[in-house]
Backbone as a chain_set.jsonl record, in Angstrom:
{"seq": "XXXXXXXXXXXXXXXXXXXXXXXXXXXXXXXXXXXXXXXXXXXXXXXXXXXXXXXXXXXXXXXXXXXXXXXXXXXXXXXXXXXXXXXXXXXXXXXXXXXXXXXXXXXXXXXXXXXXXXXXXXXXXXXXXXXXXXXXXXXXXXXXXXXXXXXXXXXXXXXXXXXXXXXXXXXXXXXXXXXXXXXXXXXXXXXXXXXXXXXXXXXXXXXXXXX", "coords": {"N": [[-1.099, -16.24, 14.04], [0.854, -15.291, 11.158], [1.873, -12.768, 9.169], [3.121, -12.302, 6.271], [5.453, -9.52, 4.756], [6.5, -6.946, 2.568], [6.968, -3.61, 3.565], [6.975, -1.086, 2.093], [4.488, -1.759, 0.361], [1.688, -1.499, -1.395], [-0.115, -3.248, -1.84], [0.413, -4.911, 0.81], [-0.34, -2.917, 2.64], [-3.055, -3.508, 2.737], [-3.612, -6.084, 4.077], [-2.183, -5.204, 6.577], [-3.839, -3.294, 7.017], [-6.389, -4.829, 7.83], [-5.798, -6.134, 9.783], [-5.109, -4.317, 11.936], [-7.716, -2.946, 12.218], [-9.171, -4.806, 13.409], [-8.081, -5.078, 15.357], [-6.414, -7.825, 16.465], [-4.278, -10.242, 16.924], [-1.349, -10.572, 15.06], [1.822, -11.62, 13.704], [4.04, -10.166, 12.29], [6.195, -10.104, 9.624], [8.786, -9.384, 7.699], [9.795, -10.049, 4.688], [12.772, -9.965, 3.014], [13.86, -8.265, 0.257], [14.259, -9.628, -2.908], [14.844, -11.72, -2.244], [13.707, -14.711, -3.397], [12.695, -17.443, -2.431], [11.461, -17.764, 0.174], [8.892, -16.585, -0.64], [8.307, -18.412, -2.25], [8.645, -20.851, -1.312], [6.409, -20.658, -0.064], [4.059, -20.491, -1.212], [4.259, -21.077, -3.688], [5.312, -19.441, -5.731], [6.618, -16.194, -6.329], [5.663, -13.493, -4.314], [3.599, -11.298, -2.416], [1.351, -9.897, -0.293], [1.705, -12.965, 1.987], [-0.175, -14.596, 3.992], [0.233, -16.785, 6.797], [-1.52, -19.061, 8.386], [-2.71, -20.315, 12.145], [-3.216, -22.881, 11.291], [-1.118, -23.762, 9.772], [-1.073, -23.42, 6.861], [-0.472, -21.312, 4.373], [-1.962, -17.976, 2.713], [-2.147, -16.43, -0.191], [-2.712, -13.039, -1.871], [-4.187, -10.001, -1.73], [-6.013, -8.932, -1.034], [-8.06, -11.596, -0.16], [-6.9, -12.303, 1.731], [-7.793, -10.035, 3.776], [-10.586, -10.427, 3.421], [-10.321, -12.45, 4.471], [-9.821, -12.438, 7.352], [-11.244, -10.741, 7.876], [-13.651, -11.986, 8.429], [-13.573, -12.882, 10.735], [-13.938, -11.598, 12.731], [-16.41, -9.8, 14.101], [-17.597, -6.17, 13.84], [-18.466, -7.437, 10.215], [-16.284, -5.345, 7.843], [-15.967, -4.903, 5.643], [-17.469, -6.529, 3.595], [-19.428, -5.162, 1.42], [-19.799, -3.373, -1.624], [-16.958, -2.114, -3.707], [-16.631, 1.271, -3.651], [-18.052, 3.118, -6.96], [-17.109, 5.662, -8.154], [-14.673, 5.892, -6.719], [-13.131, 4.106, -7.001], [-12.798, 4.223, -10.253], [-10.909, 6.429, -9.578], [-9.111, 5.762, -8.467], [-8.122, 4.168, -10.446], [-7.761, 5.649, -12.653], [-5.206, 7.021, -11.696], [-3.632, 5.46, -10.95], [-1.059, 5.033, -12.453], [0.362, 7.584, -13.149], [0.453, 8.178, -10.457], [2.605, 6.017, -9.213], [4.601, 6.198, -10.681], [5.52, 8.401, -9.539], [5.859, 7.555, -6.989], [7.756, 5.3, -6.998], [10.373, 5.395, -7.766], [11.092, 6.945, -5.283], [10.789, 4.922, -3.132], [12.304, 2.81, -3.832], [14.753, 4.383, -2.413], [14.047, 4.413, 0.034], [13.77, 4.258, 3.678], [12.937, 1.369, 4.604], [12.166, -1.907, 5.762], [12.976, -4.05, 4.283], [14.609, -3.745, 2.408], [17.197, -3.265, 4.164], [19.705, -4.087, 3.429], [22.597, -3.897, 1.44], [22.425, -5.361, -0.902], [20.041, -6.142, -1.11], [18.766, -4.192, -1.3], [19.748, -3.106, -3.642], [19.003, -5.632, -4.989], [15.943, -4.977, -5.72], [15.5, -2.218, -6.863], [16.785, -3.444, -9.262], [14.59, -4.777, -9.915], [12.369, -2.556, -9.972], [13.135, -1.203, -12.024], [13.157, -2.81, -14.116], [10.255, -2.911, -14.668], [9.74, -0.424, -14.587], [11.695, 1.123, -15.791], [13.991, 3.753, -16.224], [14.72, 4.946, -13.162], [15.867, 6.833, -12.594], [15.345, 8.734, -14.657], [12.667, 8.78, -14.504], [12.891, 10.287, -12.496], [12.994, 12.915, -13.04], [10.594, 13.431, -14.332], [9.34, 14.287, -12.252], [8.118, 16.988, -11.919], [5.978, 17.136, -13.936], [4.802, 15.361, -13.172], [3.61, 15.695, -10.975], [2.141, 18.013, -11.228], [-0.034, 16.902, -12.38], [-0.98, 14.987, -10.745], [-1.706, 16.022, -8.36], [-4.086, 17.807, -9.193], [-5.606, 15.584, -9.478], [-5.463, 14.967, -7.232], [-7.281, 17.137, -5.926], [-9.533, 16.563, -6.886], [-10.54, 14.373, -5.835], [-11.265, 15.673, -3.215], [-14.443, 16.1, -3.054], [-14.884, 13.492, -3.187], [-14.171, 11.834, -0.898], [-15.262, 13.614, 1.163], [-17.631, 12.886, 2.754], [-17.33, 10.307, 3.936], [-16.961, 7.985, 6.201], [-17.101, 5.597, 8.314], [-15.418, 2.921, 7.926], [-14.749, 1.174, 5.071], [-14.846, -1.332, 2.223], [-14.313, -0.151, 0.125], [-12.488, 1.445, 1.305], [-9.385, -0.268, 1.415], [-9.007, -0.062, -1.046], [-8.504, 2.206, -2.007], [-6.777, 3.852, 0.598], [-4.189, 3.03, 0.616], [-3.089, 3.553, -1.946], [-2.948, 6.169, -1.222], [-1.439, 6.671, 0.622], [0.97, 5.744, -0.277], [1.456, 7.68, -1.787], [2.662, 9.348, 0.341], [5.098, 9.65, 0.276], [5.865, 11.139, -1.257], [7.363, 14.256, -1.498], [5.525, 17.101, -2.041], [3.729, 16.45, -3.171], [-0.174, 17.456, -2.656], [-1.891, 17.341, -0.509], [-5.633, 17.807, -0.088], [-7.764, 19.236, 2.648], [-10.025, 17.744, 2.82], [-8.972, 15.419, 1.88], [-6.395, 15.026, 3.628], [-7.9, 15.034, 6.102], [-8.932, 12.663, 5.976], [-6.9, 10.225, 5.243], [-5.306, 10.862, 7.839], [-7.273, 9.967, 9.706], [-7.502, 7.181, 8.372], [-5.217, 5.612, 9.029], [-4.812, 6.291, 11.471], [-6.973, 4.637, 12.664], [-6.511, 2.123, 11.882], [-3.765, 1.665, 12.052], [-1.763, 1.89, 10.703], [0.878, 3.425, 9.295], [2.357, 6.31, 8.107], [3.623, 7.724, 5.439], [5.471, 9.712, 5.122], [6.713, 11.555, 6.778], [9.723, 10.35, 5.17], [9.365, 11.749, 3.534], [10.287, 12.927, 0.16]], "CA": [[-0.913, -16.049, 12.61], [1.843, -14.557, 10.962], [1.993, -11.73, 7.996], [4.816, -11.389, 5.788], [5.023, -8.68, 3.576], [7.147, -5.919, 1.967], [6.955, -2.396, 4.517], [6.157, 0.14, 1.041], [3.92, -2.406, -0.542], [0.51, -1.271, -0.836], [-1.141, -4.517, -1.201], [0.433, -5.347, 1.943], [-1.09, -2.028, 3.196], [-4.41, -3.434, 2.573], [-3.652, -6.747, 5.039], [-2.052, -4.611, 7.549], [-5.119, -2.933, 7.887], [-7.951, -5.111, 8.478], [-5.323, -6.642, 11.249], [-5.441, -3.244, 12.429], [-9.164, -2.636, 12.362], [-9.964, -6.153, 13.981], [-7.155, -5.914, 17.048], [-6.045, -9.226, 15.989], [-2.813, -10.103, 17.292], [-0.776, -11.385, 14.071], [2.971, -11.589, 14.046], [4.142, -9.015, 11.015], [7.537, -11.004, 9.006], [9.178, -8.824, 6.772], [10.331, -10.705, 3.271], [13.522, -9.439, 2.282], [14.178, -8.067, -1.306], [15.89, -10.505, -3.866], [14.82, -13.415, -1.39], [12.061, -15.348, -3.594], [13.026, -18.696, -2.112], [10.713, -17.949, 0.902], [7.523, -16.896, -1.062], [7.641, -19.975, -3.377], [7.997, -22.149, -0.751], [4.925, -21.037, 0.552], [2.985, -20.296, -2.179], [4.619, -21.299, -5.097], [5.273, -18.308, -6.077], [7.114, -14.204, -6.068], [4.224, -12.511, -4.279], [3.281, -10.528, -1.14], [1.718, -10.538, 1.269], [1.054, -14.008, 2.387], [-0.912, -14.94, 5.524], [0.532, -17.945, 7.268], [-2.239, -19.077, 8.993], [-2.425, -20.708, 12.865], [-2.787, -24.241, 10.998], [0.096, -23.82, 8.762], [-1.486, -22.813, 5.686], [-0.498, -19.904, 3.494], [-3.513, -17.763, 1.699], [-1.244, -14.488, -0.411], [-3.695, -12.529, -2.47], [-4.279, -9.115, -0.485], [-8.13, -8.706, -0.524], [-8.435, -12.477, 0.288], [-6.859, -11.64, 3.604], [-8.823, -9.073, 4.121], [-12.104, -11.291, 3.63], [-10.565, -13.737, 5.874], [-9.103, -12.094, 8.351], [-12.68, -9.839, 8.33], [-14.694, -12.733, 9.111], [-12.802, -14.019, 12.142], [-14.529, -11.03, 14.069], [-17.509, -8.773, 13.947], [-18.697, -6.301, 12.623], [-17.328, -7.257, 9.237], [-16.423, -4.237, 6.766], [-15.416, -5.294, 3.639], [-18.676, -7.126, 2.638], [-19.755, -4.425, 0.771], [-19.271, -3.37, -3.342], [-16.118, -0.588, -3.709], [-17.375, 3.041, -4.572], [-17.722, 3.334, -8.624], [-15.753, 6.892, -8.353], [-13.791, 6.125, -6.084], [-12.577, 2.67, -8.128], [-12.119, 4.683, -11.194], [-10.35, 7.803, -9.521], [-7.606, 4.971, -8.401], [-7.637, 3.862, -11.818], [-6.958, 7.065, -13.552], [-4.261, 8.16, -10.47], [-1.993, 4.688, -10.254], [0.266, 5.386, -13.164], [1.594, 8.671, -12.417], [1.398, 7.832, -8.76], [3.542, 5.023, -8.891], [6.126, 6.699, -11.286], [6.122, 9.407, -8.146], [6.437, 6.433, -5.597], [8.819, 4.339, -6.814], [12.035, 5.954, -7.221], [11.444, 7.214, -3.827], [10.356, 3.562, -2.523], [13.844, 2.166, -4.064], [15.657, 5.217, -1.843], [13.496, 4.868, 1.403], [13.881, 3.055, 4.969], [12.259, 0.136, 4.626], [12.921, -3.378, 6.599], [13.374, -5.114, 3.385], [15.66, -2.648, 1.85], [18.029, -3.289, 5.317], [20.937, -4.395, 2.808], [22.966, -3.14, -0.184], [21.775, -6.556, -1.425], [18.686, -6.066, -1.222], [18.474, -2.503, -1.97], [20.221, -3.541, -5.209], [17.872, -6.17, -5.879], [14.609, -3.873, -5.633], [15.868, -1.683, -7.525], [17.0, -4.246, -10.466], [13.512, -5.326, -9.955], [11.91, -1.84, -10.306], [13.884, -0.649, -13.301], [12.775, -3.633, -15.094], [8.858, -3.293, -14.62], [9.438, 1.261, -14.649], [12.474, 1.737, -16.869], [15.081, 4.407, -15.718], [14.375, 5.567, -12.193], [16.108, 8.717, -13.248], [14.901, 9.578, -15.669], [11.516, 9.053, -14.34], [12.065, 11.266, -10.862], [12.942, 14.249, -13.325], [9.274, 13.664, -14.858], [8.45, 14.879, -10.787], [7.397, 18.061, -12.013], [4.955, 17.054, -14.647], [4.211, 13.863, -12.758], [2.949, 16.154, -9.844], [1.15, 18.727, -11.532], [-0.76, 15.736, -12.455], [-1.75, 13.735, -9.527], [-2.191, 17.348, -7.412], [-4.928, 17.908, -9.803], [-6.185, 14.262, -9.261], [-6.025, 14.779, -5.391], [-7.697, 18.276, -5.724], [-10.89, 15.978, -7.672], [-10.458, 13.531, -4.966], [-11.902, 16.331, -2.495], [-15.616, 15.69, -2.78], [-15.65, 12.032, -2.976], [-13.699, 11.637, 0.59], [-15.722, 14.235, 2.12], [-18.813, 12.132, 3.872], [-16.523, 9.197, 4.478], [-16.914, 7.981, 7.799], [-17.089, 4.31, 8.564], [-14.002, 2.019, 7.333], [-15.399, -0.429, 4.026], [-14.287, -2.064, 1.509], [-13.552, 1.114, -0.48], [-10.812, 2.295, 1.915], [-8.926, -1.045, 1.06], [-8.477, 0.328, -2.278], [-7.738, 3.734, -1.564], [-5.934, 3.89, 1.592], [-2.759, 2.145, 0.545], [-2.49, 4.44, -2.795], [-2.768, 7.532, -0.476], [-0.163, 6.086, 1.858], [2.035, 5.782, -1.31], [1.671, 8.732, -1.703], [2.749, 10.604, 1.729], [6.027, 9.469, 0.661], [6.467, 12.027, -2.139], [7.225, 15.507, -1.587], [5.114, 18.145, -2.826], [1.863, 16.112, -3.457], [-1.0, 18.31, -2.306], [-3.533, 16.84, -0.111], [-6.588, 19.056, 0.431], [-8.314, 19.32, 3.758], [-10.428, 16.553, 3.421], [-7.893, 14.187, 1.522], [-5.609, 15.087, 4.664], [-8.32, 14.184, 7.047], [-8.882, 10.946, 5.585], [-5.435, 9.631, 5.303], [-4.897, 10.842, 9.291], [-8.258, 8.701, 9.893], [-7.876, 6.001, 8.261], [-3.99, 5.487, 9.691], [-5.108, 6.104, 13.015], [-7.975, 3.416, 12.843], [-5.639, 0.929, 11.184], [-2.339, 1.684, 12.717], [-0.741, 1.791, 9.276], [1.812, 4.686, 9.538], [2.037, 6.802, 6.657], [5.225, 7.478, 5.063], [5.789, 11.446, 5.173], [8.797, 11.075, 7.686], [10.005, 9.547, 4.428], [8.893, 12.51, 2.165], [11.534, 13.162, -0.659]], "C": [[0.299, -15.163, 12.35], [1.65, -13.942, 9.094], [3.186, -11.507, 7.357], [4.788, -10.59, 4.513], [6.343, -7.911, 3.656], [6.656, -4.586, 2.934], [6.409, -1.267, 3.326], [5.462, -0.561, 0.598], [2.243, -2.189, -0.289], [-0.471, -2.548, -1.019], [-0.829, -5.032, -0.055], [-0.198, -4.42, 3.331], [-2.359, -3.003, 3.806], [-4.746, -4.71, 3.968], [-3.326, -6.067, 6.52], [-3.133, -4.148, 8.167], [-6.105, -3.68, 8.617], [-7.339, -5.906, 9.802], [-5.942, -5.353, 12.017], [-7.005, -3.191, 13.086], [-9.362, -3.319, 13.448], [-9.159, -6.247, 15.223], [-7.131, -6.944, 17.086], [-4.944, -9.175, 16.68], [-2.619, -11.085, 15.61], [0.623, -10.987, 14.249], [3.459, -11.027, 12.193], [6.025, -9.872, 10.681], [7.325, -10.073, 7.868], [10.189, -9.845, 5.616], [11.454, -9.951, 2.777], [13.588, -9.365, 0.477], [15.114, -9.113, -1.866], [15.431, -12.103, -3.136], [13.475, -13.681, -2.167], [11.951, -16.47, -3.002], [11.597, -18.832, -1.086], [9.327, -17.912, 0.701], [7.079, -17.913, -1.898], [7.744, -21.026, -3.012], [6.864, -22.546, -0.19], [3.978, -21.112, 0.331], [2.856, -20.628, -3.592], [4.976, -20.145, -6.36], [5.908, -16.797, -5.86], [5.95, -13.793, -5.231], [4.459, -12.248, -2.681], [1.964, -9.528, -0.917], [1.176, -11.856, 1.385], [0.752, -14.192, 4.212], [-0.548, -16.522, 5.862], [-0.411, -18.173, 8.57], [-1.965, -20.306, 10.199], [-2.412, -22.212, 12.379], [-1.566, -24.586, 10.199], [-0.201, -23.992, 7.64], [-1.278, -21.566, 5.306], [-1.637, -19.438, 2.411], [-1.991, -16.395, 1.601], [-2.94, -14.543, -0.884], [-4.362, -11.264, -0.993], [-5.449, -9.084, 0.42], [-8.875, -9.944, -0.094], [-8.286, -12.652, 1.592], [-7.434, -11.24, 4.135], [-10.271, -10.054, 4.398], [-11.73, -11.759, 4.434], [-10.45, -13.247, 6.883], [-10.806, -11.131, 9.19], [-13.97, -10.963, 8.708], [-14.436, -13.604, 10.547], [-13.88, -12.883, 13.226], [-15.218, -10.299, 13.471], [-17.463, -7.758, 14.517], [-17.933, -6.321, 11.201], [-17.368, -5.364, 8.339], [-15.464, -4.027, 5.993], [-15.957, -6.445, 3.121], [-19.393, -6.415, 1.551], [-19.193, -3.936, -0.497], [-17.901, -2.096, -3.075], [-16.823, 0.639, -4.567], [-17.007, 2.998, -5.706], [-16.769, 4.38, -8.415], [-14.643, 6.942, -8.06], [-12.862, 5.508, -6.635], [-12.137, 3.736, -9.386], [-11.326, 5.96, -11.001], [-9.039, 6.722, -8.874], [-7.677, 4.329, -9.612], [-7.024, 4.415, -12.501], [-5.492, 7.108, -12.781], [-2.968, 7.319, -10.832], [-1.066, 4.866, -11.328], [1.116, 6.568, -12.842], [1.853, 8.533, -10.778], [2.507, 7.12, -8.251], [4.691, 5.299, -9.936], [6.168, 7.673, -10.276], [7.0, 8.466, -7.517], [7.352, 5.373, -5.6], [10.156, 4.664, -7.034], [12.279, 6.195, -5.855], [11.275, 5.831, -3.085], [12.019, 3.05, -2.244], [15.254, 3.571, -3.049], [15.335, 5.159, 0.227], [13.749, 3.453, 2.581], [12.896, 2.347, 5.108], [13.331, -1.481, 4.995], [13.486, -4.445, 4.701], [14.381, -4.432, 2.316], [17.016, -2.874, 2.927], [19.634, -3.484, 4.354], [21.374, -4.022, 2.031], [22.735, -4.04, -1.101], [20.499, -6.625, -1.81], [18.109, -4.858, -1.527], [18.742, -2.511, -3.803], [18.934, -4.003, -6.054], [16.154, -5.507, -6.325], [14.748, -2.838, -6.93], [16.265, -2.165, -9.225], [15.69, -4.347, -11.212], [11.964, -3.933, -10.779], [12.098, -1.11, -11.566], [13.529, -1.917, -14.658], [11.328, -3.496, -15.165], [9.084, -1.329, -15.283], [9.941, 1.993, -15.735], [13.57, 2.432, -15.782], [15.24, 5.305, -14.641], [14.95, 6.818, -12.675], [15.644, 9.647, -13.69], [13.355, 10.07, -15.49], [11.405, 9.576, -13.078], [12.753, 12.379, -11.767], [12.301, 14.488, -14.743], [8.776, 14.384, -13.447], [7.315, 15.994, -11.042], [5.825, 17.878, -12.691], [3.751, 15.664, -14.148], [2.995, 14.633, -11.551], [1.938, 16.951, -10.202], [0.15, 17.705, -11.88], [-1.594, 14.759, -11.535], [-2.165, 14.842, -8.552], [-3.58, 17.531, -7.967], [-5.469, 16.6, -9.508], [-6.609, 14.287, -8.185], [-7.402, 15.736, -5.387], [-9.667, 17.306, -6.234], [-11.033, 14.787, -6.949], [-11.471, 14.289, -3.346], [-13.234, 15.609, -1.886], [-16.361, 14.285, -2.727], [-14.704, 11.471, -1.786], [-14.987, 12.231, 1.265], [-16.64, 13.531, 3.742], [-18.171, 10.624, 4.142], [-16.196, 8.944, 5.735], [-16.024, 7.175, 8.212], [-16.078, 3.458, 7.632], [-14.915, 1.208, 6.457], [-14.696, -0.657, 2.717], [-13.43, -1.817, 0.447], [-12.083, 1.522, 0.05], [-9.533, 0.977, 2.025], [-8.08, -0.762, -0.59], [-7.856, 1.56, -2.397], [-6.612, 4.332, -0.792], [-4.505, 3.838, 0.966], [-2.393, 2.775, -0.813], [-2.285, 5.735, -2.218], [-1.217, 7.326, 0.409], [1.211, 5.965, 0.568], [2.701, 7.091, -1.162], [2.782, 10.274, -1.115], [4.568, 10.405, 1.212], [6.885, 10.446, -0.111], [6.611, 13.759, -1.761], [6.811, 16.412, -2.467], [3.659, 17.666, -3.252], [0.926, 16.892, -2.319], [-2.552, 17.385, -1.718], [-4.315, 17.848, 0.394], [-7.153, 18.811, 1.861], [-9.191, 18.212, 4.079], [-9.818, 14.894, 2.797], [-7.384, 13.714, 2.757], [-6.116, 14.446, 5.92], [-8.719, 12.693, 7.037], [-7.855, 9.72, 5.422], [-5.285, 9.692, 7.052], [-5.512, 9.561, 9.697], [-8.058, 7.4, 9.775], [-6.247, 4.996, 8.88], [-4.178, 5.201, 11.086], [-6.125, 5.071, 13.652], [-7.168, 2.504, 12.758], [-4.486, 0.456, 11.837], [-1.468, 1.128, 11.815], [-0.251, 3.188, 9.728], [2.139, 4.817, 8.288], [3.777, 6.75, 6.792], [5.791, 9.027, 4.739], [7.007, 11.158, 5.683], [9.927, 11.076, 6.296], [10.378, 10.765, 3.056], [10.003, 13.198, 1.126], [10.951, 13.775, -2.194]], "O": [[0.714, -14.386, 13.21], [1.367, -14.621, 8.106], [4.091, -10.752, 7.711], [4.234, -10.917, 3.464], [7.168, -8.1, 4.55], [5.433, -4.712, 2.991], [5.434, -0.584, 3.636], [5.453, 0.027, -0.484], [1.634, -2.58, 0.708], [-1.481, -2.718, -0.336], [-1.723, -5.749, 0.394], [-0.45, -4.807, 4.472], [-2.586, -3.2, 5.0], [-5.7, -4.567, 4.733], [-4.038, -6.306, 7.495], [-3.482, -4.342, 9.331], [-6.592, -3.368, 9.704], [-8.071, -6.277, 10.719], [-7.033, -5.358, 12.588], [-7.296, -3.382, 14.267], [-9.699, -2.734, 14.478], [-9.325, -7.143, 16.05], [-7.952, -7.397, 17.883], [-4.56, -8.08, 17.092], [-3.386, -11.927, 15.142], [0.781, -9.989, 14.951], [3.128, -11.601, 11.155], [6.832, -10.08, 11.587], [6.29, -9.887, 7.227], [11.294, -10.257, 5.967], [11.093, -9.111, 1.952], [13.386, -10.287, -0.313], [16.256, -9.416, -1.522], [15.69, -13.246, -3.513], [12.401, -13.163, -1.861], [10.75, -16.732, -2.942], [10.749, -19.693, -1.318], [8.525, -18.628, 1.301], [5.936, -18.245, -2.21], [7.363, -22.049, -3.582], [6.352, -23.624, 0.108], [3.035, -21.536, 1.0], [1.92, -20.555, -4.387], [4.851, -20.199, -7.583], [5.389, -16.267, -4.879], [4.974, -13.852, -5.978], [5.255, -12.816, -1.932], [1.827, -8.452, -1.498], [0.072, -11.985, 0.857], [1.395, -13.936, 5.23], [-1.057, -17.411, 5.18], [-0.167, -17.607, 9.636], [-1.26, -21.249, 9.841], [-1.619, -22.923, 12.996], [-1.16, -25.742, 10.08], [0.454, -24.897, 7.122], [-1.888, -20.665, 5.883], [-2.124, -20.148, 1.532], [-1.286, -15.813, 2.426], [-3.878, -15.3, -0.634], [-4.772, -11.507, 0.142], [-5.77, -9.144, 1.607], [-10.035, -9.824, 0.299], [-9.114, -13.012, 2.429], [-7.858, -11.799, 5.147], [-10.802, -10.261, 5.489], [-12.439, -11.78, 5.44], [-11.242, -13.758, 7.674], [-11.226, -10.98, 10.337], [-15.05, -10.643, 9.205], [-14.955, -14.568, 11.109], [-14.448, -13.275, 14.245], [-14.906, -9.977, 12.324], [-17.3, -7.853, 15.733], [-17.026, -5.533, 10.933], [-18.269, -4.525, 8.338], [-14.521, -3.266, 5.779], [-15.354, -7.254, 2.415], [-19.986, -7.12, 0.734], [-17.969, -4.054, -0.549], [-18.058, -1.246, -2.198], [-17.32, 0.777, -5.685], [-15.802, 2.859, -5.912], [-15.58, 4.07, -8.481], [-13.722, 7.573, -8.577], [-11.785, 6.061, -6.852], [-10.943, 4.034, -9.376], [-11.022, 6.615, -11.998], [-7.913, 7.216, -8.938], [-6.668, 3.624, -9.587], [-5.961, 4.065, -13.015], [-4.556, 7.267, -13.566], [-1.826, 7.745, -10.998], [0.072, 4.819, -10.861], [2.261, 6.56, -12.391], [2.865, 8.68, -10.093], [3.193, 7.376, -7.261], [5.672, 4.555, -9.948], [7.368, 7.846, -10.064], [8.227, 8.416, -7.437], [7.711, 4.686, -4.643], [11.038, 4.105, -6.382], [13.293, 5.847, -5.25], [11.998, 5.884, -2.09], [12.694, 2.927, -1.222], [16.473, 3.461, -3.178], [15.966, 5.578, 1.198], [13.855, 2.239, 2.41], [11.931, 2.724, 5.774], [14.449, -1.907, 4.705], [14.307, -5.327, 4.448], [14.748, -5.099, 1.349], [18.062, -2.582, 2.347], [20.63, -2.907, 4.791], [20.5, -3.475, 1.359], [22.811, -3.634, -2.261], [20.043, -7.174, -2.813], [16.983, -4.687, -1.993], [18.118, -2.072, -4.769], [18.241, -3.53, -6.955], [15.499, -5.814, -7.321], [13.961, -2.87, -7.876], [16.087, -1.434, -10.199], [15.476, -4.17, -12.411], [11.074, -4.156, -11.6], [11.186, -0.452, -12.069], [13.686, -1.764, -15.87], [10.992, -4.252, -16.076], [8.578, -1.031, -16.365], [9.431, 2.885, -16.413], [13.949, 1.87, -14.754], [15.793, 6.381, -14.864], [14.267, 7.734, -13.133], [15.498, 10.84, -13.424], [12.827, 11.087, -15.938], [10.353, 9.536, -12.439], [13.339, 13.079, -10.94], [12.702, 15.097, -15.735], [7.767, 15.081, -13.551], [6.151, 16.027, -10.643], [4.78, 18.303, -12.198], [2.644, 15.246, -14.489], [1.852, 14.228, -11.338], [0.842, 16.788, -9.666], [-0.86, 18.04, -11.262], [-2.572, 14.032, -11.712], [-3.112, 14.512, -7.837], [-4.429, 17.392, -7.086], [-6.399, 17.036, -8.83], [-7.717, 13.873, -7.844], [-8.463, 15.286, -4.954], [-10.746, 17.663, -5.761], [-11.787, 13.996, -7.515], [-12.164, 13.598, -2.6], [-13.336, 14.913, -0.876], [-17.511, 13.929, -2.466], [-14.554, 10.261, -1.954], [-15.739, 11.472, 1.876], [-16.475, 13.593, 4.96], [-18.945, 9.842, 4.695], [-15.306, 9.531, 6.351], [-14.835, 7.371, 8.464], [-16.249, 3.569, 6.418], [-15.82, 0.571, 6.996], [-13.869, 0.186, 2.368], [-12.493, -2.431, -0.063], [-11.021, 1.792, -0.511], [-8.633, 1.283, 2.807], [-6.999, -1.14, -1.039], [-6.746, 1.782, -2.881], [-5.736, 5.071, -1.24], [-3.821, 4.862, 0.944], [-1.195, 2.589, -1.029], [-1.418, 6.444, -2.73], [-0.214, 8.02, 0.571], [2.379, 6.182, 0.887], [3.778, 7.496, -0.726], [3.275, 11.31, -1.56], [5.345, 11.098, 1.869], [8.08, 10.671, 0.077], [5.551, 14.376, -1.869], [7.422, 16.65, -3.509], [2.705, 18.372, -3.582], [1.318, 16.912, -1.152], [-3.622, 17.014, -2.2], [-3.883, 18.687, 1.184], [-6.728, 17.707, 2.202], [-9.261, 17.714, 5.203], [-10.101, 13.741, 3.122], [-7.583, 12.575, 3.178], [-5.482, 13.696, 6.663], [-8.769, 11.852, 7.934], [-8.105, 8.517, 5.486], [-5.15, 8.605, 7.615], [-4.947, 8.499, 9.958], [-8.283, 6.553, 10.639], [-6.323, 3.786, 9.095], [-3.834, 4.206, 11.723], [-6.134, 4.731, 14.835], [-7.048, 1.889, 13.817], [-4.199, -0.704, 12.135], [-0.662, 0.211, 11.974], [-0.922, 3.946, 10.429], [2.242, 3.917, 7.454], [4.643, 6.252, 7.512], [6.699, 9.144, 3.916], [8.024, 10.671, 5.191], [10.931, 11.781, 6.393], [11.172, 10.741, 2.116], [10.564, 14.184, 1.602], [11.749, 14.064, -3.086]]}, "num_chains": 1, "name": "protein.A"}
């Protein structure tokens, strides 16, 4: 099988992982920026990530991956409902998170960024959905006091989080946004849950990155 996705894209997070989880072998294809040609031949469509599967069928749609990819091997985990709190504490979070994470996204080493072409186009692309990257990385301050406080109320509903499910599909891959911002405040058991669920997955966070 082969994966092609976007490198900051957290729905492509969410496929990465359950490869991860499942020790799958899949062959990871990075989609360049600006190139739609290749996702609408396979899907009809802009989108990422798509799963090109060993018959030569494409399934995109993140969490459909996930199902599929989670029933190829046992034990599944992501049959189960997503945590109510947890669901509405990434509800509240993704707007200011993703005015953090995307100026820095459009600045960061990523495979599909490799070009001034494609750095361009991302960027065209982001400024049309965000507005004025500028203007919105010197909201940072107020953007952060904001989502620090979000993490800080994020504390007690990580804590007893063990076992990988269906929840950390939704979560994960906004935390991982995250790592990429400087100055966001993860608490002690935010911090251990991001390590965790990276090190299960073999998603690599994006600190290195941190700006």
């Amino acid at each position: 099988m082969k994966l092609h996705i976007y490198e900051h894209c957290p729905f492509c997070v969410r496929a990465l992982m359950i490869f991860g989880l499942k020790k799958l072998p899949v062959e990871v294809c990075v989609i360049m920026e600006g190139d739609a040609d290749t996702p609408i031949r396979m899907v009809g469509r802009k989108v990422v990530p798509i799963l090109e599967k060993d018959d030569g069928t494409y399934m995109p749609e993140s969490m459909d991956i996930v199902r599929y990819v989670d029933g190829l091997a046992q034990p599944r985990v992501a049959d189960a409902p997503v945590d109510e709190a947890i669901k509405q504490w990434c509800e509240s979070v993704s707007t200011p998170l993703f005015n953090l994470a995307i100026p820095r996204f459009t600045e960061g080493d990523f495979a599909e960024l490799a070009t001034p072409q494609a750095r361009r186009a991302y960027t065209a692309r982001e400024e049309k959905a965000f507005g004025d990257l500028a203007a919105l990385r010197a909201q940072t301050p107020a953007l952060l006091a904001q989502v620090n406080s979000d993490l800080n109320a994020l504390e007690p509903l990580v804590a007893g989080r063990q076992a990988i499910d269906t929840t950390d599909f939704i979560l994960f891959p906004l935390l991982r946004s995250l790592t990429i911002v400087k100055g966001a405040t993860f608490g002690p058991q935010v911090s251990a849950y991001i390590e965790r669920v990276s090190a299960q997955t073999g998603v690599a966070l994006l600190s290195a990155q941190a700006k």
